[in-house]
PDB file of C-alpha atoms in Angstrom:
ATOM      1  CA  UNK A   1      20.797   1.170 -74.064  1.00 89.00           C
ATOM      2  CA  UNK A   2      17.341   2.013 -73.861  1.00 96.00           C
ATOM      3  CA  UNK A   3      15.852   5.343 -72.392  1.00 97.00           C
ATOM      4  CA  UNK A   4      12.245   6.192 -71.311  1.00 98.00           C
ATOM      5  CA  UNK A   5      11.583   9.695 -70.769  1.00 97.00           C
ATOM      6  CA  UNK A   6       8.343  11.258 -69.350  1.00 97.00           C
ATOM      7  CA  UNK A   7       6.928  14.513 -69.557  1.00 96.00           C
ATOM      8  CA  UNK A   8       3.745  16.243 -68.652  1.00 97.00           C
ATOM      9  CA  UNK A   9       3.554  16.105 -64.860  1.00 96.00           C
ATOM     10  CA  UNK A  10       2.589  19.005 -62.721  1.00 97.00           C
ATOM     11  CA  UNK A  11       0.238  20.636 -60.090  1.00 98.00           C
ATOM     12  CA  UNK A  12      -3.510  20.448 -61.114  1.00 98.00           C
ATOM     13  CA  UNK A  13      -6.688  21.126 -59.010  1.00 98.00           C
ATOM     14  CA  UNK A  14      -8.921  18.390 -58.259  1.00 98.00           C
ATOM     15  CA  UNK A  15     -11.242  17.621 -61.199  1.00 98.00           C
ATOM     16  CA  UNK A  16      -8.514  18.576 -63.570  1.00 98.00           C
ATOM     17  CA  UNK A  17      -6.779  16.964 -66.206  1.00 98.00           C
ATOM     18  CA  UNK A  18      -3.207  16.276 -67.287  1.00 98.00           C
ATOM     19  CA  UNK A  19      -1.790  14.109 -70.035  1.00 98.00           C
ATOM     20  CA  UNK A  20       1.550  12.420 -69.519  1.00 98.00           C
ATOM     21  CA  UNK A  21       4.028  11.441 -72.418  1.00 98.00           C
ATOM     22  CA  UNK A  22       6.751   8.869 -72.371  1.00 98.00           C
ATOM     23  CA  UNK A  23       9.229   8.496 -75.505  1.00 98.00           C
ATOM     24  CA  UNK A  24      11.522   5.535 -75.762  1.00 98.00           C
ATOM     25  CA  UNK A  25      14.800   5.818 -77.713  1.00 97.00           C
ATOM     26  CA  UNK A  26      17.687   3.681 -78.087  1.00 96.00           C
ATOM     27  CA  UNK A  27      18.779   0.488 -79.509  1.00 94.00           C
ATOM     28  CA  UNK A  28      15.172  -0.855 -79.985  1.00 96.00           C
ATOM     29  CA  UNK A  29      14.165  -3.804 -82.088  1.00 96.00           C
ATOM     30  CA  UNK A  30      10.848  -3.911 -80.743  1.00 95.00           C
ATOM     31  CA  UNK A  31       8.579  -2.874 -77.914  1.00 96.00           C
ATOM     32  CA  UNK A  32       5.917  -5.148 -76.440  1.00 95.00           C
ATOM     33  CA  UNK A  33       3.798  -3.668 -73.581  1.00 97.00           C
ATOM     34  CA  UNK A  34       3.835  -0.284 -72.488  1.00 97.00           C
ATOM     35  CA  UNK A  35       2.407   1.220 -69.432  1.00 98.00           C
ATOM     36  CA  UNK A  36       2.279   3.598 -66.647  1.00 98.00           C
ATOM     37  CA  UNK A  37       2.855   2.863 -62.888  1.00 98.00           C
ATOM     38  CA  UNK A  38       2.775   5.264 -59.872  1.00 98.00           C
ATOM     39  CA  UNK A  39       4.298   5.376 -56.340  1.00 98.00           C
ATOM     40  CA  UNK A  40       2.750   7.908 -53.659  1.00 97.00           C
ATOM     41  CA  UNK A  41       4.782   8.444 -50.578  1.00 92.00           C
ATOM     42  CA  UNK A  42       4.752   5.604 -48.187  1.00 94.00           C
ATOM     43  CA  UNK A  43       3.273   3.241 -50.835  1.00 96.00           C
ATOM     44  CA  UNK A  44       4.370   0.411 -53.074  1.00 97.00           C
ATOM     45  CA  UNK A  45       4.589   1.222 -56.905  1.00 97.00           C
ATOM     46  CA  UNK A  46       1.157  -0.011 -58.560  1.00 98.00           C
ATOM     47  CA  UNK A  47       0.244  -0.571 -62.117  1.00 98.00           C
ATOM     48  CA  UNK A  48      -2.114   2.559 -63.457  1.00 98.00           C
ATOM     49  CA  UNK A  49      -2.504   1.414 -67.116  1.00 98.00           C
ATOM     50  CA  UNK A  50      -0.802  -0.937 -69.671  1.00 98.00           C
ATOM     51  CA  UNK A  51      -1.414  -1.481 -73.393  1.00 98.00           C
ATOM     52  CA  UNK A  52      -0.124  -4.424 -75.597  1.00 95.00           C
ATOM     53  CA  UNK A  53       1.281  -3.830 -78.820  1.00 92.00           C
ATOM     54  CA  UNK A  54      -2.286  -5.178 -79.999  1.00 92.00           C
ATOM     55  CA  UNK A  55      -4.018  -2.520 -78.162  1.00 93.00           C
ATOM     56  CA  UNK A  56      -5.137  -4.649 -75.418  1.00 96.00           C
ATOM     57  CA  UNK A  57      -5.535  -2.484 -72.091  1.00 98.00           C
ATOM     58  CA  UNK A  58      -5.667  -3.221 -68.496  1.00 98.00           C
ATOM     59  CA  UNK A  59      -6.391  -0.524 -65.902  1.00 98.00           C
ATOM     60  CA  UNK A  60      -6.227  -0.169 -62.130  1.00 98.00           C
ATOM     61  CA  UNK A  61      -9.802  -0.093 -60.752  1.00 98.00           C
ATOM     62  CA  UNK A  62      -9.136   3.130 -59.228  1.00 97.00           C
ATOM     63  CA  UNK A  63      -8.552   4.898 -62.565  1.00 98.00           C
ATOM     64  CA  UNK A  64     -11.072   3.074 -64.816  1.00 97.00           C
ATOM     65  CA  UNK A  65     -13.397   5.503 -66.573  1.00 96.00           C
ATOM     66  CA  UNK A  66     -11.091   8.475 -65.600  1.00 98.00           C
ATOM     67  CA  UNK A  67      -7.756   7.522 -67.346  1.00 98.00           C
ATOM     68  CA  UNK A  68      -7.130   6.605 -70.719  1.00 98.00           C
ATOM     69  CA  UNK A  69      -3.632   4.862 -72.118  1.00 98.00           C
ATOM     70  CA  UNK A  70      -2.529   5.069 -75.801  1.00 97.00           C
ATOM     71  CA  UNK A  71       0.445   4.641 -77.815  1.00 96.00           C
ATOM     72  CA  UNK A  72       2.143   5.473 -81.016  1.00 95.00           C
ATOM     73  CA  UNK A  73       4.059   2.566 -82.017  1.00 94.00           C
ATOM     74  CA  UNK A  74       5.824   4.267 -84.986  1.00 94.00           C
ATOM     75  CA  UNK A  75       6.859   6.981 -82.601  1.00 96.00           C
ATOM     76  CA  UNK A  76       7.670   4.618 -79.679  1.00 96.00           C
ATOM     77  CA  UNK A  77       5.415   6.835 -77.428  1.00 97.00           C
ATOM     78  CA  UNK A  78       2.893   5.983 -74.881  1.00 98.00           C
ATOM     79  CA  UNK A  79       0.540   8.733 -73.235  1.00 98.00           C
ATOM     80  CA  UNK A  80      -1.739   8.568 -70.220  1.00 98.00           C
ATOM     81  CA  UNK A  81      -4.748  10.904 -70.558  1.00 98.00           C
ATOM     82  CA  UNK A  82      -5.849  11.639 -66.997  1.00 98.00           C
ATOM     83  CA  UNK A  83      -9.213  13.443 -66.301  1.00 98.00           C
ATOM     84  CA  UNK A  84     -11.193  13.810 -63.198  1.00 98.00           C
ATOM     85  CA  UNK A  85      -8.160  13.997 -61.180  1.00 98.00           C
ATOM     86  CA  UNK A  86      -8.356  13.399 -57.430  1.00 98.00           C
ATOM     87  CA  UNK A  87      -5.808  14.186 -54.486  1.00 97.00           C
ATOM     88  CA  UNK A  88      -5.434  10.672 -54.044  1.00 97.00           C
ATOM     89  CA  UNK A  89      -3.879  10.426 -57.915  1.00 98.00           C
ATOM     90  CA  UNK A  90      -1.037  12.349 -56.532  1.00 98.00           C
ATOM     91  CA  UNK A  91       2.025  10.491 -57.018  1.00 98.00           C
ATOM     92  CA  UNK A  92       5.460  10.046 -59.145  1.00 98.00           C
ATOM     93  CA  UNK A  93       4.279   8.508 -62.312  1.00 98.00           C
ATOM     94  CA  UNK A  94       6.704   6.079 -64.175  1.00 98.00           C
ATOM     95  CA  UNK A  95       6.760   4.986 -67.676  1.00 98.00           C
ATOM     96  CA  UNK A  96       7.513   1.105 -68.059  1.00 98.00           C
ATOM     97  CA  UNK A  97       8.200  -0.708 -71.326  1.00 98.00           C
ATOM     98  CA  UNK A  98       8.974  -4.325 -72.254  1.00 97.00           C
ATOM     99  CA  UNK A  99      11.666  -3.986 -74.712  1.00 97.00           C
ATOM    100  CA  UNK A 100      13.677  -6.405 -77.069  1.00 96.00           C
ATOM    101  CA  UNK A 101      17.142  -5.257 -77.935  1.00 96.00           C
ATOM    102  CA  UNK A 102      20.216  -7.181 -79.452  1.00 94.00           C
ATOM    103  CA  UNK A 103      20.900  -8.230 -75.984  1.00 93.00           C
ATOM    104  CA  UNK A 104      17.540  -9.599 -75.360  1.00 95.00           C
ATOM    105  CA  UNK A 105      14.152  -8.667 -73.706  1.00 96.00           C
ATOM    106  CA  UNK A 106      13.886  -6.627 -70.734  1.00 96.00           C
ATOM    107  CA  UNK A 107      11.718  -4.177 -68.693  1.00 96.00           C
ATOM    108  CA  UNK A 108      12.945  -0.529 -68.732  1.00 97.00           C
ATOM    109  CA  UNK A 109      11.745   2.293 -66.588  1.00 98.00           C
ATOM    110  CA  UNK A 110      11.765   6.098 -66.875  1.00 98.00           C
ATOM    111  CA  UNK A 111      12.788   8.308 -63.987  1.00 97.00           C
ATOM    112  CA  UNK A 112       9.261   9.524 -63.363  1.00 97.00           C
ATOM    113  CA  UNK A 113       7.232  12.698 -63.148  1.00 98.00           C
ATOM    114  CA  UNK A 114       5.408  14.025 -60.385  1.00 98.00           C
ATOM    115  CA  UNK A 115       1.718  14.714 -60.608  1.00 98.00           C
ATOM    116  CA  UNK A 116       0.326  16.788 -57.668  1.00 98.00           C
ATOM    117  CA  UNK A 117      -3.579  17.034 -57.210  1.00 98.00           C
ATOM    118  CA  UNK A 118      -4.295  19.735 -55.020  1.00 97.00           C
ATOM    119  CA  UNK A 119      -6.274  22.947 -54.413  1.00 93.00           C
TER     120      UNK A 119
END
């Protein structure tokens, strides 16, 4: 079994910064892409940022130049540095990982961490 645990969410004022972390654990042979998604109330879950094992990244247009994804493959962790936060960034942020185990390759999700951007 694979677990993804996010941390780092909270309340921040507009223009502020937060850093999210996600740790993967369990019976992992390898981790392929790791990324972050978010879901605001009433909206569908959307991609925020994703990084391949080789370091290739892809960002949502709405967060480019403000958010930075990084990962530590040895520690099985992925991070999201969020700067210049806006109220519209308020959402539950979910960690996602494409993981290979003895049972095969599968997407896993964390339970989410709430980010609230407000005065």
